[in-house]
mmCIF file of C-alpha atoms in Angstrom:
data_model
loop_
_atom_site.group_PDB
_atom_site.id
_atom_site.type_symbol
_atom_site.label_atom_id
_atom_site.label_comp_id
_atom_site.label_asym_id
_atom_site.label_seq_id
_atom_site.Cartn_x
_atom_site.Cartn_y
_atom_site.Cartn_z
ATOM 1 C CA UNK A 6 110.531 111.216 132.109
ATOM 2 C CA UNK A 7 112.877 112.902 134.552
ATOM 3 C CA UNK A 8 113.701 116.570 133.782
ATOM 4 C CA UNK A 9 117.436 115.741 133.629
ATOM 5 C CA UNK A 10 116.687 113.358 130.718
ATOM 6 C CA UNK A 11 115.285 116.206 128.599
ATOM 7 C CA UNK A 12 117.776 117.801 126.261
ATOM 8 C CA UNK A 13 117.890 119.670 122.983
ATOM 9 C CA UNK A 14 114.713 119.368 120.931
ATOM 10 C CA UNK A 15 112.611 118.001 123.828
ATOM 11 C CA UNK A 16 113.438 121.046 125.990
ATOM 12 C CA UNK A 17 112.663 123.384 123.084
ATOM 13 C CA UNK A 18 109.233 121.767 122.666
ATOM 14 C CA UNK A 19 108.496 122.255 126.359
ATOM 15 C CA UNK A 20 109.513 125.911 126.220
ATOM 16 C CA UNK A 21 107.876 126.669 122.851
ATOM 17 C CA UNK A 22 105.394 123.936 121.945
ATOM 18 C CA UNK A 23 104.502 123.603 118.292
ATOM 19 C CA UNK A 24 101.194 125.264 117.449
ATOM 20 C CA UNK A 25 98.208 123.084 116.692
ATOM 21 C CA UNK A 26 97.758 122.772 112.929
ATOM 22 C CA UNK A 27 94.911 124.916 111.685
ATOM 23 C CA UNK A 28 91.676 123.096 111.019
ATOM 24 C CA UNK A 29 90.365 124.198 107.683
ATOM 25 C CA UNK A 30 86.651 124.160 106.911
ATOM 26 C CA UNK A 31 85.194 121.452 104.717
ATOM 27 C CA UNK A 32 85.185 122.299 101.046
ATOM 28 C CA UNK A 33 81.934 122.550 99.121
ATOM 29 C CA UNK A 34 81.050 119.489 97.051
ATOM 30 C CA UNK A 35 82.113 119.549 93.403
ATOM 31 C CA UNK A 36 80.472 116.608 91.599
ATOM 32 C CA UNK A 37 82.676 117.010 88.508
ATOM 33 C CA UNK A 38 85.923 117.656 90.424
ATOM 34 C CA UNK A 39 85.595 115.573 93.602
ATOM 35 C CA UNK A 40 89.121 116.097 94.989
ATOM 36 C CA UNK A 41 90.348 119.579 93.995
ATOM 37 C CA UNK A 42 92.962 119.623 96.775
ATOM 38 C CA UNK A 43 94.455 116.318 95.569
ATOM 39 C CA UNK A 44 94.594 117.607 91.975
ATOM 40 C CA UNK A 45 96.239 120.875 93.060
ATOM 41 C CA UNK A 46 93.382 123.097 91.905
ATOM 42 C CA UNK A 47 92.655 124.208 95.492
ATOM 43 C CA UNK A 48 95.310 124.823 98.149
ATOM 44 C CA UNK A 49 95.308 126.001 101.771
ATOM 45 C CA UNK A 50 95.500 129.779 102.199
ATOM 46 C CA UNK A 51 94.999 132.271 105.013
ATOM 47 C CA UNK A 52 94.495 135.188 102.606
ATOM 48 C CA UNK A 53 91.042 136.732 102.110
ATOM 49 C CA UNK A 54 89.155 135.754 98.961
ATOM 50 C CA UNK A 55 89.532 138.238 96.102
ATOM 51 C CA UNK A 56 85.825 137.880 95.344
ATOM 52 C CA UNK A 57 83.969 137.785 98.696
ATOM 53 C CA UNK A 58 86.693 139.272 100.909
ATOM 54 C CA UNK A 59 86.349 136.507 103.499
ATOM 55 C CA UNK A 60 89.210 134.368 104.745
ATOM 56 C CA UNK A 61 87.952 130.862 103.944
ATOM 57 C CA UNK A 62 91.096 128.774 104.503
ATOM 58 C CA UNK A 63 91.346 127.695 100.862
ATOM 59 C CA UNK A 64 92.128 129.312 97.516
ATOM 60 C CA UNK A 65 91.591 128.229 93.928
ATOM 61 C CA UNK A 66 94.804 127.964 91.871
ATOM 62 C CA UNK A 67 93.447 127.006 88.450
ATOM 63 C CA UNK A 68 92.594 129.128 85.422
ATOM 64 C CA UNK A 69 90.034 131.942 85.449
ATOM 65 C CA UNK A 70 88.677 132.936 82.051
ATOM 66 C CA UNK A 71 87.284 136.470 82.323
ATOM 67 C CA UNK A 72 88.338 139.945 81.256
ATOM 68 C CA UNK A 73 88.204 141.576 84.693
ATOM 69 C CA UNK A 74 88.680 138.671 87.106
ATOM 70 C CA UNK A 75 91.677 138.503 89.410
ATOM 71 C CA UNK A 76 94.339 136.083 88.242
ATOM 72 C CA UNK A 77 94.344 134.350 91.617
ATOM 73 C CA UNK A 78 92.865 134.445 95.098
ATOM 74 C CA UNK A 79 89.268 133.306 94.537
ATOM 75 C CA UNK A 80 87.968 130.926 97.197
ATOM 76 C CA UNK A 81 86.323 127.639 96.176
ATOM 77 C CA UNK A 82 83.076 128.694 97.888
ATOM 78 C CA UNK A 83 82.655 131.609 95.470
ATOM 79 C CA UNK A 84 83.145 129.131 92.629
ATOM 80 C CA UNK A 85 80.715 126.533 94.025
ATOM 81 C CA UNK A 86 77.949 129.039 94.741
ATOM 82 C CA UNK A 87 78.381 130.840 91.398
ATOM 83 C CA UNK A 88 79.358 134.175 92.948
ATOM 84 C CA UNK A 89 82.704 134.428 91.113
ATOM 85 C CA UNK A 90 81.168 133.443 87.768
ATOM 86 C CA UNK A 91 78.420 136.026 88.205
ATOM 87 C CA UNK A 92 80.646 138.836 89.479
ATOM 88 C CA UNK A 93 83.331 138.464 86.807
ATOM 89 C CA UNK A 94 81.353 136.683 84.060
ATOM 90 C CA UNK A 95 83.987 133.986 84.490
ATOM 91 C CA UNK A 96 84.449 130.370 83.517
ATOM 92 C CA UNK A 97 87.025 128.033 85.012
ATOM 93 C CA UNK A 98 87.693 125.765 82.053
ATOM 94 C CA UNK A 99 87.879 126.493 78.342
ATOM 95 C CA UNK A 100 85.380 124.045 76.981
ATOM 96 C CA UNK A 101 83.566 120.736 77.136
ATOM 97 C CA UNK A 102 84.045 117.871 74.714
ATOM 98 C CA UNK A 103 80.763 116.178 73.903
ATOM 99 C CA UNK A 104 77.058 116.889 74.027
ATOM 100 C CA UNK A 105 75.589 117.315 77.513
ATOM 101 C CA UNK A 106 72.576 119.207 78.938
ATOM 102 C CA UNK A 107 72.911 122.962 79.415
ATOM 103 C CA UNK A 108 72.773 122.725 83.212
ATOM 104 C CA UNK A 109 75.794 120.379 83.123
ATOM 105 C CA UNK A 110 77.663 122.843 80.899
ATOM 106 C CA UNK A 111 76.897 125.671 83.340
ATOM 107 C CA UNK A 112 77.942 123.627 86.370
ATOM 108 C CA UNK A 113 81.253 122.558 84.812
ATOM 109 C CA UNK A 114 82.219 125.889 83.254
ATOM 110 C CA UNK A 115 80.987 128.262 85.964
ATOM 111 C CA UNK A 116 80.701 126.322 89.261
ATOM 112 C CA UNK A 117 83.539 123.794 89.155
ATOM 113 C CA UNK A 118 87.259 124.382 89.791
ATOM 114 C CA UNK A 119 89.185 123.954 86.580
ATOM 115 C CA UNK A 120 92.699 122.605 86.127
ATOM 116 C CA UNK A 121 95.915 123.827 84.560
ATOM 117 C CA UNK A 122 96.950 122.261 81.255
ATOM 118 C CA UNK A 123 99.718 122.835 78.719
ATOM 119 C CA UNK A 124 97.076 123.955 76.197
ATOM 120 C CA UNK A 125 93.473 125.042 76.788
ATOM 121 C CA UNK A 126 91.865 122.685 79.340
ATOM 122 C CA UNK A 127 88.960 120.624 78.025
ATOM 123 C CA UNK A 128 86.416 118.769 80.158
ATOM 124 C CA UNK A 129 85.558 115.257 78.967
ATOM 125 C CA UNK A 130 82.060 113.758 78.969
ATOM 126 C CA UNK A 131 80.623 110.242 78.894
ATOM 127 C CA UNK A 132 77.146 108.684 79.094
ATOM 128 C CA UNK A 133 75.523 112.068 78.438
ATOM 129 C CA UNK A 134 77.093 113.757 81.463
ATOM 130 C CA UNK A 135 80.308 115.492 82.405
ATOM 131 C CA UNK A 136 83.015 113.183 83.713
ATOM 132 C CA UNK A 137 84.843 113.601 87.030
ATOM 133 C CA UNK A 138 88.307 115.113 86.733
ATOM 134 C CA UNK A 139 90.785 112.934 88.654
ATOM 135 C CA UNK A 140 94.033 114.744 87.908
ATOM 136 C CA UNK A 141 97.157 114.793 85.796
ATOM 137 C CA UNK A 142 98.742 111.497 84.811
ATOM 138 C CA UNK A 143 101.825 110.142 83.132
ATOM 139 C CA UNK A 144 102.506 106.702 81.683
ATOM 140 C CA UNK A 145 103.239 105.290 85.141
ATOM 141 C CA UNK A 146 99.974 106.558 86.673
ATOM 142 C CA UNK A 147 97.968 105.337 83.664
ATOM 143 C CA UNK A 148 99.119 101.735 84.182
ATOM 144 C CA UNK A 149 96.225 101.428 86.659
ATOM 145 C CA UNK A 150 93.696 102.669 84.069
ATOM 146 C CA UNK A 151 93.864 100.561 80.879
ATOM 147 C CA UNK A 152 90.526 101.975 79.717
ATOM 148 C CA UNK A 153 92.014 105.496 79.831
ATOM 149 C CA UNK A 154 95.055 104.289 77.854
ATOM 150 C CA UNK A 155 92.712 102.837 75.220
ATOM 151 C CA UNK A 156 90.875 106.169 75.076
ATOM 152 C CA UNK A 157 94.183 107.967 74.497
ATOM 153 C CA UNK A 158 95.175 105.382 71.872
ATOM 154 C CA UNK A 159 91.856 105.956 70.083
ATOM 155 C CA UNK A 160 92.337 109.738 70.130
ATOM 156 C CA UNK A 161 95.821 109.408 68.628
ATOM 157 C CA UNK A 162 94.542 107.010 65.953
ATOM 158 C CA UNK A 163 91.859 109.548 65.002
ATOM 159 C CA UNK A 164 94.719 111.934 64.215
ATOM 160 C CA UNK A 165 96.045 109.222 61.846
ATOM 161 C CA UNK A 166 99.262 108.735 63.808
ATOM 162 C CA UNK A 167 101.223 105.608 62.866
ATOM 163 C CA UNK A 168 100.845 102.898 65.546
ATOM 164 C CA UNK A 169 104.526 103.023 66.584
ATOM 165 C CA UNK A 170 104.315 106.797 67.119
ATOM 166 C CA UNK A 171 101.167 106.341 69.195
ATOM 167 C CA UNK A 172 102.920 103.871 71.509
ATOM 168 C CA UNK A 173 106.003 106.095 71.788
ATOM 169 C CA UNK A 174 103.759 109.033 72.690
ATOM 170 C CA UNK A 175 101.850 107.041 75.318
ATOM 171 C CA UNK A 176 105.126 105.870 76.840
ATOM 172 C CA UNK A 177 106.422 109.457 77.032
ATOM 173 C CA UNK A 178 103.483 110.822 79.059
ATOM 174 C CA UNK A 179 104.672 112.510 82.253
ATOM 175 C CA UNK A 180 102.564 113.761 85.162
ATOM 176 C CA UNK A 181 105.041 116.544 85.966
ATOM 177 C CA UNK A 182 106.299 117.453 82.492
ATOM 178 C CA UNK A 183 105.014 117.302 78.965
ATOM 179 C CA UNK A 184 103.270 115.619 77.308
ATOM 180 C CA UNK A 185 100.752 115.142 80.100
ATOM 181 C CA UNK A 186 97.501 113.203 80.250
ATOM 182 C CA UNK A 187 94.355 114.494 81.977
ATOM 183 C CA UNK A 188 92.442 111.674 83.644
ATOM 184 C CA UNK A 189 88.651 111.550 84.029
ATOM 185 C CA UNK A 190 86.071 108.989 85.173
ATOM 186 C CA UNK A 191 82.496 108.651 83.938
ATOM 187 C CA UNK A 192 80.022 109.401 86.725
ATOM 188 C CA UNK A 193 77.543 106.819 85.370
ATOM 189 C CA UNK A 194 79.566 103.762 84.289
ATOM 190 C CA UNK A 195 82.987 104.501 85.920
ATOM 191 C CA UNK A 196 84.854 104.204 82.600
ATOM 192 C CA UNK A 197 88.171 106.075 82.735
ATOM 193 C CA UNK A 198 88.870 108.570 79.977
ATOM 194 C CA UNK A 199 91.854 110.725 79.171
ATOM 195 C CA UNK A 200 93.285 113.175 76.711
ATOM 196 C CA UNK A 201 96.830 114.485 76.458
ATOM 197 C CA UNK A 202 98.562 117.648 75.331
ATOM 198 C CA UNK A 203 101.857 119.500 75.282
ATOM 199 C CA UNK A 204 103.029 122.983 74.332
#
């Protein structure tokens, strides 16, 4: 392209080229929360970790349950390796629904990024193991997961809700507002599970 053809934005890019986007390190593996960036529980950050003091490129944004832990700023590496749980006697989710081995409980509560919920977050289980957390979901997102909708329907029926109220509730689920569903997948049989809450 001839220099006389360059104007405006093209000239500005030649004078001050845009910086290369930062390459962030790979996240540690979380078997019970496989995509914490996609769910919003981990986000990019250039700030040093509140626990280890290192700048890791990522920060955890979910809940931290501990008396003396910082409210934010813990890197996902300190969660994965158990350093944050040990240092602050912290957990990252409130509880687990179902009966699973103690090592699974420890991994989910103390070495897995949690997620924000309207009430106290609960981790679902299936086939004797913790399920994978896939993210928040509304009625639209749940259309792809009829097994999760049936799980929600069953949970509402256990509360003795009338069938018409159950269907109205399921139709009102909203990923970005309340009530919201929390979507999981069994690690053994791939069944989708969900529960919902609101304030």
